[in-house]
CSV table of C-alpha atoms and ligand atoms in Angstrom, one decimal:
chain,number,residue,atom,x,y,z
A,1,UNK,CA,-0.4,0.1,0.0
A,2,UNK,CA,0.7,3.2,-1.1
A,3,UNK,CA,1.3,6.0,2.2
A,4,UNK,CA,1.4,9.5,2.3
A,5,UNK,CA,1.7,10.0,6.2
A,6,UNK,CA,2.1,13.0,7.6
A,7,UNK,CA,4.6,15.2,8.8
A,8,UNK,CA,3.1,14.7,12.4
A,9,UNK,CA,4.6,11.6,14.1
A,10,UNK,CA,2.2,11.4,17.3
A,11,UNK,CA,-1.7,12.3,17.6
A,12,UNK,CA,-4.5,12.3,21.2
A,13,UNK,CA,-7.8,11.2,20.4
A,14,UNK,CA,-11.0,11.2,22.1
A,15,UNK,CA,-12.2,7.8,22.3
A,16,UNK,CA,-16.1,8.3,23.9
A,17,UNK,CA,-18.2,5.9,25.3
A,18,UNK,CA,-21.0,4.2,23.3
A,19,UNK,CA,-25.1,2.8,24.6
A,20,UNK,CA,-24.7,-0.1,22.5
A,21,UNK,CA,-28.5,-2.2,21.7
A,22,UNK,CA,-30.1,1.0,22.1
A,23,UNK,CA,-33.1,-1.2,23.6
A,24,UNK,CA,-35.0,-3.0,21.3
A,25,UNK,CA,-32.1,-3.4,18.4
A,26,UNK,CA,-29.9,-6.1,19.9
A,27,UNK,CA,-26.6,-5.8,18.0
A,28,UNK,CA,-27.7,-2.8,15.3
A,29,UNK,CA,-28.4,-0.1,17.4
A,30,UNK,CA,-26.2,2.4,18.6
A,31,UNK,CA,-25.9,5.8,20.1
A,32,UNK,CA,-22.2,7.9,20.8
A,33,UNK,CA,-21.8,10.0,24.1
A,34,UNK,CA,-20.7,13.1,24.7
A,35,UNK,CA,-19.2,12.0,28.3
A,36,UNK,CA,-17.5,10.5,29.4
A,37,UNK,CA,-14.5,9.4,26.7
A,38,UNK,CA,-10.8,7.9,27.1
A,39,UNK,CA,-8.2,9.7,25.9
A,40,UNK,CA,-4.9,7.8,23.6
A,41,UNK,CA,-2.3,9.0,21.8
A,42,UNK,CA,-0.9,7.0,19.7
A,43,UNK,CA,2.9,7.3,18.1
A,44,UNK,CA,3.6,5.9,14.3
A,45,UNK,CA,7.0,4.3,14.3
A,46,UNK,CA,9.1,2.2,12.1
A,47,UNK,CA,10.0,0.0,15.1
A,48,UNK,CA,7.2,-2.5,13.2
A,49,UNK,CA,6.0,-3.4,17.0
A,50,UNK,CA,2.7,-2.6,18.6
A,51,UNK,CA,3.4,-1.3,22.5
A,52,UNK,CA,0.3,-1.2,24.4
A,53,UNK,CA,1.2,1.1,27.9
A,54,UNK,CA,-1.8,2.8,30.0
A,55,UNK,CA,-1.8,5.7,32.2
A,56,UNK,CA,-4.9,4.6,34.4
A,57,UNK,CA,-3.9,1.3,36.7
A,58,UNK,CA,-6.4,-1.0,34.5
A,59,UNK,CA,-4.8,-4.7,34.4
A,60,UNK,CA,-5.9,-4.4,30.6
A,61,UNK,CA,-3.8,-6.5,28.7
A,62,UNK,CA,-1.2,-5.9,27.0
A,63,UNK,CA,-0.4,-8.0,24.2
A,64,UNK,CA,-1.3,-6.4,21.4
A,65,UNK,CA,-3.8,-9.6,20.1
A,66,UNK,CA,-5.5,-9.8,23.1
A,67,UNK,CA,-5.4,-6.0,23.9
A,68,UNK,CA,-8.8,-4.0,22.1
A,69,UNK,CA,-6.7,-1.1,20.6
A,70,UNK,CA,-3.8,-3.5,19.5
A,71,UNK,CA,-6.0,-6.5,17.7
A,72,UNK,CA,-7.3,-3.4,15.4
A,73,UNK,CA,-4.0,-2.5,14.5
A,74,UNK,CA,-2.5,-6.0,13.8
A,75,UNK,CA,-5.1,-6.5,10.9
A,76,UNK,CA,-4.7,-3.1,10.0
A,77,UNK,CA,-0.6,-3.5,9.8
A,78,UNK,CA,-1.4,-6.5,7.5
A,79,UNK,CA,-2.5,-4.0,4.9
A,80,UNK,CA,0.9,-1.6,5.6
A,81,UNK,CA,4.2,-1.7,5.1
A,82,UNK,CA,7.1,-3.8,7.2
A,83,UNK,CA,8.0,-1.5,9.7
A,84,UNK,CA,5.4,-0.1,10.7
A,85,UNK,CA,4.8,0.3,14.3
A,86,UNK,CA,2.6,2.0,16.7
A,87,UNK,CA,2.7,3.0,20.3
A,88,UNK,CA,0.4,3.4,22.3
A,89,UNK,CA,-0.5,5.4,25.5
A,90,UNK,CA,-3.7,5.0,27.4
A,91,UNK,CA,-6.3,6.4,29.6
A,92,UNK,CA,-9.0,4.7,30.0
A,93,UNK,CA,-12.1,7.0,31.5
A,94,UNK,CA,-14.1,4.6,30.8
A,95,UNK,CA,-14.5,1.6,33.1
A,96,UNK,CA,-14.1,-2.2,31.1
A,97,UNK,CA,-17.4,-4.0,31.8
A,98,UNK,CA,-19.1,-0.7,32.7
A,99,UNK,CA,-21.0,-1.2,29.9
A,100,UNK,CA,-20.7,2.0,27.9
A,101,UNK,CA,-18.0,1.0,25.3
A,102,UNK,CA,-14.8,0.4,27.2
A,103,UNK,CA,-13.0,-1.4,25.0
A,104,UNK,CA,-15.0,0.0,21.8
A,105,UNK,CA,-13.6,3.3,22.1
A,106,UNK,CA,-9.9,1.6,22.7
A,107,UNK,CA,-10.8,-0.3,19.1
A,108,UNK,CA,-12.2,3.0,17.2
A,109,UNK,CA,-10.0,5.4,19.1
A,110,UNK,CA,-6.7,3.6,17.6
A,111,UNK,CA,-7.5,3.4,14.4
A,112,UNK,CA,-8.8,6.3,13.7
A,113,UNK,CA,-5.7,8.0,14.8
A,114,UNK,CA,-3.3,5.0,12.8
A,115,UNK,CA,-5.1,6.4,9.8
A,116,UNK,CA,-4.6,9.8,10.6
A,117,UNK,CA,-1.0,9.9,11.0
A,118,UNK,CA,-0.9,7.8,7.8
A,119,UNK,CA,-2.6,10.3,5.8
A,120,UNK,CA,-5.9,8.7,5.9
A,121,UNK,CA,-5.9,5.6,3.3
A,122,UNK,CA,-8.7,3.9,5.3
A,123,UNK,CA,-12.2,4.9,4.9
A,124,UNK,CA,-14.8,4.7,7.5
A,125,UNK,CA,-16.4,1.2,7.0
A,126,UNK,CA,-12.4,0.2,6.5
A,127,UNK,CA,-11.8,1.3,10.0
A,128,UNK,CA,-14.9,0.0,11.5
A,129,UNK,CA,-13.7,-3.4,9.6
A,130,UNK,CA,-11.0,-2.8,12.0
A,131,UNK,CA,-11.7,-2.0,15.1
A,132,UNK,CA,-14.6,-5.0,14.7
A,133,UNK,CA,-11.2,-7.0,15.7
A,134,UNK,CA,-11.4,-5.2,19.2
A,135,UNK,CA,-14.3,-6.1,19.6
A,136,UNK,CA,-13.4,-10.0,18.8
A,137,UNK,CA,-10.5,-10.1,21.1
A,138,UNK,CA,-12.8,-8.4,24.3
A,139,UNK,CA,-15.8,-10.4,24.0
A,140,UNK,CA,-15.3,-13.0,20.9
A,141,UNK,CA,-17.8,-11.8,19.2
A,142,UNK,CA,-18.0,-9.2,16.4
A,143,UNK,CA,-20.1,-6.8,16.8
A,144,UNK,CA,-20.4,-3.1,15.6
A,145,UNK,CA,-23.1,-1.1,17.8
A,146,UNK,CA,-20.8,-0.1,19.6
A,147,UNK,CA,-17.6,0.5,16.8
A,148,UNK,CA,-19.9,2.3,14.4
A,149,UNK,CA,-21.2,5.2,16.5
A,150,UNK,CA,-18.2,5.8,18.3
A,151,UNK,CA,-16.3,6.6,14.7
A,152,UNK,CA,-19.5,7.9,13.6
A,153,UNK,CA,-20.9,9.6,15.9
A,154,UNK,CA,-24.9,10.1,16.5
A,155,UNK,CA,-27.2,7.1,16.4
A,156,UNK,CA,-26.1,4.5,14.3
A,157,UNK,CA,-28.0,1.7,12.2
A,158,UNK,CA,-25.9,-1.5,11.5
A,159,UNK,CA,-28.5,-3.7,9.0
A,160,UNK,CA,-25.9,-5.9,8.2
A,161,UNK,CA,-22.4,-6.4,9.2
A,162,UNK,CA,-20.6,-9.3,6.8
A,163,UNK,CA,-21.2,-7.4,4.4
A,164,UNK,CA,-21.0,-4.7,6.7
A,165,UNK,CA,-23.8,-1.6,5.9
A,166,UNK,CA,-24.3,1.3,8.3
A,167,UNK,CA,-26.5,4.1,8.3
A,168,UNK,CA,-26.6,7.0,10.4
A,169,UNK,CA,-29.6,8.1,11.4
A,170,UNK,CA,-30.4,11.8,12.3
A,171,UNK,CA,-32.5,12.7,15.8
A,172,UNK,CA,-34.7,15.2,17.3
A,173,UNK,CA,-32.0,16.6,20.8
A,174,UNK,CA,-32.6,14.0,23.5
A,175,UNK,CA,-30.3,13.6,26.9
A,176,UNK,CA,-29.1,10.3,28.5
A,177,UNK,CA,-28.7,9.6,31.6
A,178,UNK,CA,-26.8,6.5,32.6
A,179,UNK,CA,-26.2,5.0,36.2
A,180,UNK,CA,-23.0,2.6,35.9
A,181,UNK,CA,-23.2,0.8,38.7
A,182,UNK,CA,-20.2,-1.0,40.3
A,183,UNK,CA,-20.6,-4.5,39.5
A,184,UNK,CA,-19.2,-5.8,36.5
A,185,UNK,CA,-20.8,-7.5,33.5
A,186,UNK,CA,-18.2,-9.2,31.4
A,187,UNK,CA,-20.0,-9.1,27.4
A,188,UNK,CA,-18.6,-12.7,26.9
A,189,UNK,CA,-20.8,-13.8,29.6
A,190,UNK,CA,-24.0,-11.8,29.1
A,191,UNK,CA,-24.3,-13.2,25.6
A,192,UNK,CA,-23.8,-16.6,26.2
A,193,UNK,CA,-26.9,-16.2,29.1
A,194,UNK,CA,-28.8,-15.6,26.0
A,195,UNK,CA,-31.9,-18.5,24.9
A,196,UNK,CA,-30.6,-18.9,20.8
A,197,UNK,CA,-34.4,-19.1,20.1
A,198,UNK,CA,-36.4,-17.1,20.2
A,199,UNK,CA,-40.6,-16.9,19.7
A,200,UNK,CA,-42.3,-15.9,16.2
A,201,UNK,CA,-45.1,-13.6,18.2
A,202,UNK,CA,-41.9,-12.6,20.4
A,203,UNK,CA,-39.7,-11.5,17.5
A,204,UNK,CA,-42.5,-9.9,15.5
A,205,UNK,CA,-43.3,-7.6,18.8
A,206,UNK,CA,-39.3,-6.9,18.9
A,207,UNK,CA,-39.0,-5.6,15.1
A,208,UNK,CA,-41.7,-4.1,15.2
A,209,UNK,CA,-40.2,-1.9,18.4
A,210,UNK,CA,-37.1,-1.8,16.4
A,211,UNK,CA,-39.5,-0.2,13.2
A,212,UNK,CA,-40.7,2.3,15.8
A,213,UNK,CA,-37.3,3.0,17.1
A,214,UNK,CA,-36.1,4.5,13.9
A,215,UNK,CA,-39.3,5.6,12.3
A,216,UNK,CA,-39.1,8.2,15.5
A,217,UNK,CA,-35.9,9.3,15.6
A,218,UNK,CA,-36.3,10.4,11.3
A,219,UNK,CA,-39.9,12.3,12.5
A,220,UNK,CA,-38.4,13.7,15.3
A,221,UNK,CA,-41.2,11.6,17.3
A,222,UNK,CA,-40.4,11.5,21.1
A,223,UNK,CA,-44.3,9.6,21.2
A,224,UNK,CA,-42.7,6.7,18.8
A,225,UNK,CA,-39.5,6.9,20.4
A,226,UNK,CA,-41.1,5.7,24.2
A,227,UNK,CA,-43.6,3.6,23.0
A,228,UNK,CA,-40.7,2.1,20.7
A,229,UNK,CA,-38.6,1.6,23.8
A,230,UNK,CA,-39.5,-2.1,25.0
A,231,UNK,CA,-36.8,-5.4,24.4
A,232,UNK,CA,-39.1,-8.3,25.1
A,233,UNK,CA,-35.9,-10.2,24.4
A,234,UNK,CA,-33.1,-9.5,25.9
A,235,UNK,CA,-34.5,-7.2,28.9
A,236,UNK,CA,-36.3,-10.6,30.9
A,237,UNK,CA,-32.6,-12.2,30.8
A,238,UNK,CA,-29.6,-10.1,31.0
A,239,UNK,CA,-32.0,-7.8,34.1
A,240,UNK,CA,-31.6,-10.7,35.9
A,241,UNK,CA,-27.6,-9.3,36.0
A,242,UNK,CA,-28.4,-6.3,37.2
A,243,UNK,CA,-29.4,-5.0,41.4
A,244,UNK,CA,-32.6,-2.8,40.6
A,245,UNK,CA,-33.4,-2.4,37.6
A,246,UNK,CA,-36.5,-2.7,37.2
A,247,UNK,CA,-37.1,0.2,40.0
A,248,UNK,CA,-34.7,2.4,38.4
A,249,UNK,CA,-36.7,1.9,35.2
A,250,UNK,CA,-39.8,2.4,36.8
A,251,UNK,CA,-38.8,5.6,38.8
A,252,UNK,CA,-37.0,7.3,36.1
A,253,UNK,CA,-39.9,7.0,33.3
A,254,UNK,CA,-42.1,8.4,36.6
A,255,UNK,CA,-39.5,11.3,36.4
A,256,UNK,CA,-41.0,11.6,33.1
A,257,UNK,CA,-37.9,10.4,31.0
A,258,UNK,CA,-39.3,8.4,27.2
A,259,UNK,CA,-37.3,4.5,28.3
A,260,UNK,CA,-34.6,3.0,28.5
A,261,UNK,CA,-32.4,-0.2,29.3
A,262,UNK,CA,-30.1,-1.6,30.1
A,263,UNK,CA,-26.7,-0.4,28.6
A,264,UNK,CA,-25.0,-2.6,26.0
A,265,UNK,CA,-24.4,-5.8,28.2
A,266,UNK,CA,-24.9,-4.0,31.3
A,267,UNK,CA,-24.5,-3.9,34.0
A,268,UNK,CA,-25.3,0.0,33.4
A,269,UNK,CA,-28.5,1.4,32.6
A,270,UNK,CA,-29.6,4.7,30.4
A,271,UNK,CA,-32.4,6.2,30.5
A,272,UNK,CA,-33.5,8.7,26.9
A,273,UNK,CA,-35.2,12.3,27.9
A,274,UNK,CA,-36.2,15.2,25.8
A,275,UNK,CA,-34.5,18.2,28.3
A,276,UNK,CA,-31.6,18.5,30.0
A,277,UNK,CA,-34.1,19.3,33.1
A,278,UNK,CA,-35.8,16.1,33.7
A,279,UNK,CA,-32.2,14.1,32.7
A,280,UNK,CA,-31.3,15.6,35.8
A,281,UNK,CA,-34.9,14.8,37.5
A,282,UNK,CA,-34.2,10.9,35.8
A,283,UNK,CA,-30.6,10.7,37.6
A,284,UNK,CA,-31.9,12.1,41.5
A,285,UNK,CA,-34.2,8.5,41.5
A,286,UNK,CA,-31.1,5.9,40.2
A,287,UNK,CA,-29.3,7.1,42.6
A,288,UNK,CA,-32.1,7.0,45.2
A,289,UNK,CA,-32.3,3.4,44.2
A,290,UNK,CA,-28.8,2.7,44.5
A,291,UNK,CA,-28.7,4.6,47.3
A,292,UNK,CA,-31.3,2.4,49.1
A,293,UNK,CA,-29.9,-0.7,47.9
A,294,UNK,CA,-26.6,0.2,49.6
A,295,UNK,CA,-24.7,-0.2,45.9
A,296,UNK,CA,-21.4,2.1,45.0
A,297,UNK,CA,-22.6,3.8,41.2
A,298,UNK,CA,-21.4,6.5,38.8
A,299,UNK,CA,-24.4,8.4,36.9
A,300,UNK,CA,-23.9,10.6,34.3
A,301,UNK,CA,-25.9,13.1,32.0
A,302,UNK,CA,-25.2,13.5,28.9
A,303,UNK,CA,-26.3,14.1,25.3
A,304,UNK,CA,-25.7,12.5,22.0
A,305,UNK,CA,-21.9,13.1,20.7
A,306,UNK,CA,-22.5,13.8,16.8
A,307,UNK,CA,-18.7,13.7,15.9
A,308,UNK,CA,-17.2,10.8,17.6
A,309,UNK,CA,-13.8,10.1,18.0
A,310,UNK,CA,-11.7,13.2,18.1
A,311,UNK,CA,-9.0,14.0,17.1
A,312,UNK,CA,-7.1,17.0,19.7
A,313,UNK,CA,-4.2,18.0,18.5
A,314,UNK,CA,-3.2,17.9,14.8
B,13,HSE,N1,-24.5,-5.5,21.1
B,13,HSE,C1,-23.7,-5.9,22.2
B,13,HSE,C2,-23.8,-7.1,22.9
B,13,HSE,C3,-23.0,-4.7,23.1
B,13,HSE,O1,-25.3,-6.8,24.4
B,13,HSE,O2,-24.0,-8.3,23.5
B,13,HSE,C4,-22.2,-5.1,24.2
B,13,HSE,O3,-21.4,-3.7,24.3
């Protein structure tokens, strides 16, 4: 491959958190958040190796093939001149196992940074293809509902990953409240407990909701969005892993949220609201539930990030 590398050898990127599934859209809908975001510094080297370090104390695997930032760059390297390597320094602000796209942020951030340093030889779709190897390293499965919104920004529909077919969806203003109870749910475990077959009546309800949610976003129809935020297939199984889930949902909707559910594979739970004030009322209710249970938690009130991974010093 012929490269037009930039004179710049080092770039810092901000790689945002994302919410996968968007309640009814298991593996096919995702949304990018303004907060929190990881910070990553990537340096282009001529050592042919990928070196990974972190500044945050999380026990991440540093072997490139097992690391969610390293695995995508190993794939990218197969198309690059032999003497191309990368040094990656990760500052994780998105806790691994929190359900808000920690592995995707590392994968997408590394790929976007590397592509920039190489002079942008790869398209966004190709970057997603590389980033999917990070998800595979993390959970054993290539799912694009975190990496696609992380790279594209906004809300994305993944109609297919083989072949890749991603559609950006417009939406009315939405505020997002996310609560992260301080327990860890591994995506691989949360996938293993799912039933392999669904009843036709549940499938009909689910695809009605997915279509309704997509139409609600495109038509700026808050009522339709709210009615469509229902999951009859995944949530009944996975919510068992999340203490206080039913109560958080009930009180949040009582406080005015449009609806919500499990963020990614959990344990975080998210709610969508039409305005900031409601999103803060939802936050209060979420806190009330976890204070009652006596479980440590973080709550974020944020909005949709329409940009995705951001280059900071370029
Ligand atoms: N769609 C994936 C899952 C997202 O729910 O397993 C994981 O963040």
